[in-house]
Amino acid sequence: MLLALVFVLGLMGILALVMKRLGLSGRMNTPGTKRRLKLIESLPIDARHRMALIQRDDVQHLVIFGPNGETVVETGIAPPDND
């Protein structure tokens, strides 16, 4: 009985890895729609905190993530011109 449980859990794990490798992780966009969110850059501050620059549409937001939640440092940052 225990061997069957371990076997089934192993199969589920292998299936999850295959689906992730094939891009079937459940995060699907509707075909033809443009993604609105981007992670521009992420930087670890220390072992427990991370700073991220996130872009939504044409506006960037600077956010710090930590064990107690997240803090928006700055919002409304215009993306740099790539001229």
Short mmCIF file of N, CA and C in Angstrom, two decimals:
data_model
loop_
_atom_site.label_atom_id
_atom_site.label_comp_id
_atom_site.label_asym_id
_atom_site.label_seq_id
_atom_site.Cartn_x
_atom_site.Cartn_y
_atom_site.Cartn_z
N MET A 1 0.82 -1.19 0.00
CA MET A 1 0.00 0.00 0.00
C MET A 1 0.87 1.27 0.00
N LEU A 2 1.87 1.28 0.85
CA LEU A 2 2.77 2.44 0.93
C LEU A 2 3.57 2.59 -0.35
N LEU A 3 3.97 1.48 -0.92
CA LEU A 3 4.73 1.51 -2.16
C LEU A 3 3.89 2.10 -3.30
N ALA A 4 2.61 1.80 -3.34
CA ALA A 4 1.72 2.35 -4.36
C ALA A 4 1.58 3.86 -4.19
N LEU A 5 1.49 4.33 -2.94
CA LEU A 5 1.39 5.76 -2.69
C LEU A 5 2.66 6.49 -3.15
N VAL A 6 3.81 5.94 -2.83
CA VAL A 6 5.08 6.55 -3.24
C VAL A 6 5.18 6.55 -4.76
N PHE A 7 4.74 5.48 -5.40
CA PHE A 7 4.77 5.41 -6.87
C PHE A 7 3.89 6.48 -7.49
N VAL A 8 2.66 6.64 -6.99
CA VAL A 8 1.73 7.64 -7.53
C VAL A 8 2.26 9.06 -7.30
N LEU A 9 2.80 9.33 -6.12
CA LEU A 9 3.36 10.66 -5.85
C LEU A 9 4.57 10.93 -6.75
N GLY A 10 5.37 9.91 -7.01
CA GLY A 10 6.50 10.06 -7.93
C GLY A 10 6.04 10.39 -9.34
N LEU A 11 5.00 9.70 -9.81
CA LEU A 11 4.46 9.99 -11.13
C LEU A 11 3.91 11.42 -11.22
N MET A 12 3.25 11.86 -10.14
CA MET A 12 2.73 13.23 -10.13
C MET A 12 3.88 14.25 -10.20
N GLY A 13 4.96 13.98 -9.48
CA GLY A 13 6.12 14.88 -9.52
C GLY A 13 6.75 14.93 -10.90
N ILE A 14 6.91 13.77 -11.53
CA ILE A 14 7.49 13.73 -12.88
C ILE A 14 6.59 14.46 -13.86
N LEU A 15 5.28 14.27 -13.75
CA LEU A 15 4.34 14.97 -14.63
C LEU A 15 4.42 16.49 -14.43
N ALA A 16 4.56 16.93 -13.18
CA ALA A 16 4.68 18.37 -12.90
C ALA A 16 5.95 18.94 -13.54
N LEU A 17 7.06 18.22 -13.44
CA LEU A 17 8.31 18.69 -14.06
C LEU A 17 8.19 18.77 -15.57
N VAL A 18 7.56 17.76 -16.18
CA VAL A 18 7.39 17.76 -17.64
C VAL A 18 6.52 18.93 -18.07
N MET A 19 5.42 19.16 -17.33
CA MET A 19 4.52 20.27 -17.67
C MET A 19 5.24 21.61 -17.53
N LYS A 20 6.06 21.76 -16.50
CA LYS A 20 6.80 23.01 -16.31
C LYS A 20 7.80 23.23 -17.44
N ARG A 21 8.49 22.16 -17.84
CA ARG A 21 9.47 22.26 -18.91
C ARG A 21 8.81 22.61 -20.24
N LEU A 22 7.59 22.13 -20.46
CA LEU A 22 6.87 22.41 -21.69
C LEU A 22 6.11 23.74 -21.65
N GLY A 23 6.17 24.43 -20.54
CA GLY A 23 5.50 25.72 -20.43
C GLY A 23 4.02 25.61 -20.13
N LEU A 24 3.61 24.51 -19.55
CA LEU A 24 2.20 24.31 -19.22
C LEU A 24 1.98 24.47 -17.72
N SER A 25 2.53 25.53 -17.15
CA SER A 25 2.48 25.71 -15.70
C SER A 25 1.19 26.36 -15.22
N GLY A 26 0.24 26.59 -16.09
CA GLY A 26 -1.03 27.18 -15.66
C GLY A 26 -1.08 28.68 -15.81
N ARG A 27 0.00 29.30 -16.18
CA ARG A 27 0.04 30.76 -16.36
C ARG A 27 -0.05 31.06 -17.85
N MET A 28 -1.23 30.92 -18.38
CA MET A 28 -1.40 31.11 -19.82
C MET A 28 -2.07 32.44 -20.10
N ASN A 29 -1.59 33.11 -21.12
CA ASN A 29 -2.22 34.34 -21.58
C ASN A 29 -3.19 34.00 -22.69
N THR A 30 -4.18 34.84 -22.85
CA THR A 30 -5.10 34.67 -23.95
C THR A 30 -4.35 34.99 -25.24
N PRO A 31 -4.45 34.15 -26.25
CA PRO A 31 -3.73 34.41 -27.50
C PRO A 31 -4.10 35.77 -28.09
N GLY A 32 -3.10 36.49 -28.55
CA GLY A 32 -3.33 37.78 -29.18
C GLY A 32 -3.33 38.95 -28.21
N THR A 33 -3.21 38.71 -26.91
CA THR A 33 -3.19 39.80 -25.95
C THR A 33 -1.75 40.09 -25.55
N LYS A 34 -1.47 41.36 -25.34
CA LYS A 34 -0.14 41.77 -24.93
C LYS A 34 -0.03 41.68 -23.40
N ARG A 35 1.10 41.20 -22.93
CA ARG A 35 1.32 41.13 -21.48
C ARG A 35 1.47 42.53 -20.94
N ARG A 36 0.82 42.80 -19.81
CA ARG A 36 0.87 44.13 -19.22
C ARG A 36 1.90 44.25 -18.11
N LEU A 37 2.32 43.15 -17.53
CA LEU A 37 3.27 43.17 -16.42
C LEU A 37 4.61 42.61 -16.85
N LYS A 38 5.69 43.26 -16.36
CA LYS A 38 7.05 42.80 -16.62
C LYS A 38 7.86 43.00 -15.35
N LEU A 39 8.74 42.05 -15.08
CA LEU A 39 9.74 42.23 -14.04
C LEU A 39 10.98 42.76 -14.74
N ILE A 40 11.27 44.04 -14.56
CA ILE A 40 12.38 44.69 -15.25
C ILE A 40 13.71 44.26 -14.63
N GLU A 41 13.79 44.33 -13.30
CA GLU A 41 15.04 43.99 -12.61
C GLU A 41 14.73 43.62 -11.17
N SER A 42 15.52 42.71 -10.63
CA SER A 42 15.36 42.29 -9.25
C SER A 42 16.74 42.22 -8.62
N LEU A 43 16.85 42.70 -7.39
CA LEU A 43 18.15 42.78 -6.72
C LEU A 43 17.99 42.38 -5.26
N PRO A 44 18.76 41.40 -4.79
CA PRO A 44 18.69 41.07 -3.37
C PRO A 44 19.37 42.16 -2.53
N ILE A 45 18.70 42.58 -1.48
CA ILE A 45 19.26 43.60 -0.58
C ILE A 45 20.05 42.91 0.52
N ASP A 46 19.43 41.91 1.13
CA ASP A 46 20.10 41.07 2.12
C ASP A 46 19.46 39.69 2.03
N ALA A 47 19.69 38.86 3.04
CA ALA A 47 19.19 37.49 2.98
C ALA A 47 17.67 37.40 3.01
N ARG A 48 17.00 38.44 3.51
CA ARG A 48 15.54 38.37 3.67
C ARG A 48 14.77 39.39 2.85
N HIS A 49 15.44 40.31 2.19
CA HIS A 49 14.76 41.37 1.45
C HIS A 49 15.23 41.40 0.00
N ARG A 50 14.32 41.77 -0.88
CA ARG A 50 14.61 41.86 -2.31
C ARG A 50 13.92 43.11 -2.86
N MET A 51 14.63 43.84 -3.71
CA MET A 51 14.08 45.01 -4.36
C MET A 51 13.78 44.65 -5.81
N ALA A 52 12.62 45.09 -6.31
CA ALA A 52 12.24 44.75 -7.68
C ALA A 52 11.68 45.98 -8.37
N LEU A 53 12.03 46.11 -9.63
CA LEU A 53 11.48 47.15 -10.50
C LEU A 53 10.48 46.45 -11.41
N ILE A 54 9.21 46.80 -11.24
CA ILE A 54 8.11 46.15 -11.96
C ILE A 54 7.47 47.16 -12.89
N GLN A 55 7.16 46.74 -14.10
CA GLN A 55 6.52 47.63 -15.06
C GLN A 55 5.11 47.14 -15.38
N ARG A 56 4.14 48.05 -15.29
CA ARG A 56 2.77 47.79 -15.70
C ARG A 56 2.43 48.81 -16.77
N ASP A 57 2.07 48.33 -17.93
CA ASP A 57 1.85 49.18 -19.09
C ASP A 57 3.11 50.02 -19.33
N ASP A 58 3.03 51.34 -19.20
CA ASP A 58 4.21 52.19 -19.42
C ASP A 58 4.69 52.87 -18.15
N VAL A 59 4.36 52.32 -16.99
CA VAL A 59 4.74 52.91 -15.71
C VAL A 59 5.50 51.87 -14.90
N GLN A 60 6.60 52.30 -14.30
CA GLN A 60 7.40 51.39 -13.48
C GLN A 60 7.19 51.69 -12.00
N HIS A 61 7.30 50.64 -11.19
CA HIS A 61 7.11 50.75 -9.74
C HIS A 61 8.28 50.06 -9.05
N LEU A 62 8.86 50.71 -8.04
CA LEU A 62 9.95 50.15 -7.26
C LEU A 62 9.37 49.60 -5.97
N VAL A 63 9.56 48.28 -5.72
CA VAL A 63 8.94 47.61 -4.59
C VAL A 63 10.01 46.82 -3.84
N ILE A 64 9.92 46.82 -2.50
CA ILE A 64 10.79 45.99 -1.67
C ILE A 64 9.94 44.87 -1.07
N PHE A 65 10.40 43.63 -1.25
CA PHE A 65 9.71 42.45 -0.71
C PHE A 65 10.52 41.92 0.46
N GLY A 66 9.82 41.59 1.53
CA GLY A 66 10.47 41.03 2.71
C GLY A 66 9.54 40.09 3.44
N PRO A 67 9.99 39.54 4.55
CA PRO A 67 9.17 38.57 5.29
C PRO A 67 7.91 39.18 5.89
N ASN A 68 7.90 40.49 6.10
CA ASN A 68 6.72 41.14 6.68
C ASN A 68 5.79 41.71 5.63
N GLY A 69 6.06 41.45 4.36
CA GLY A 69 5.21 41.96 3.29
C GLY A 69 6.03 42.75 2.29
N GLU A 70 5.34 43.58 1.55
CA GLU A 70 5.99 44.38 0.53
C GLU A 70 5.73 45.86 0.79
N THR A 71 6.67 46.68 0.32
CA THR A 71 6.57 48.13 0.48
C THR A 71 6.85 48.78 -0.87
N VAL A 72 5.94 49.65 -1.29
CA VAL A 72 6.14 50.40 -2.53
C VAL A 72 7.02 51.59 -2.19
N VAL A 73 8.20 51.64 -2.78
CA VAL A 73 9.15 52.72 -2.51
C VAL A 73 8.85 53.92 -3.40
N GLU A 74 8.64 53.65 -4.67
CA GLU A 74 8.36 54.73 -5.62
C GLU A 74 7.45 54.19 -6.70
N THR A 75 6.54 55.03 -7.15
CA THR A 75 5.61 54.63 -8.20
C THR A 75 5.53 55.73 -9.25
N GLY A 76 5.10 55.38 -10.42
CA GLY A 76 4.97 56.37 -11.48
C GLY A 76 6.28 56.69 -12.17
N ILE A 77 7.24 55.79 -12.11
CA ILE A 77 8.53 55.99 -12.76
C ILE A 77 8.36 55.74 -14.25
N ALA A 78 8.75 56.69 -15.06
CA ALA A 78 8.67 56.50 -16.51
C ALA A 78 9.84 55.64 -16.97
N PRO A 79 9.59 54.70 -17.87
CA PRO A 79 10.70 53.88 -18.37
C PRO A 79 11.70 54.73 -19.14
N PRO A 80 12.99 54.38 -19.10
CA PRO A 80 13.98 55.17 -19.81
C PRO A 80 13.80 55.07 -21.32
N ASP A 81 14.15 56.14 -21.99
CA ASP A 81 14.11 56.12 -23.46
C ASP A 81 15.30 55.31 -23.96
N ASN A 82 15.08 54.46 -24.92
CA ASN A 82 16.14 53.64 -25.49
C ASN A 82 16.69 54.24 -26.77
N ASP A 83 16.88 55.52 -26.78
CA ASP A 83 17.39 56.20 -27.99
C ASP A 83 18.88 56.08 -28.09
#
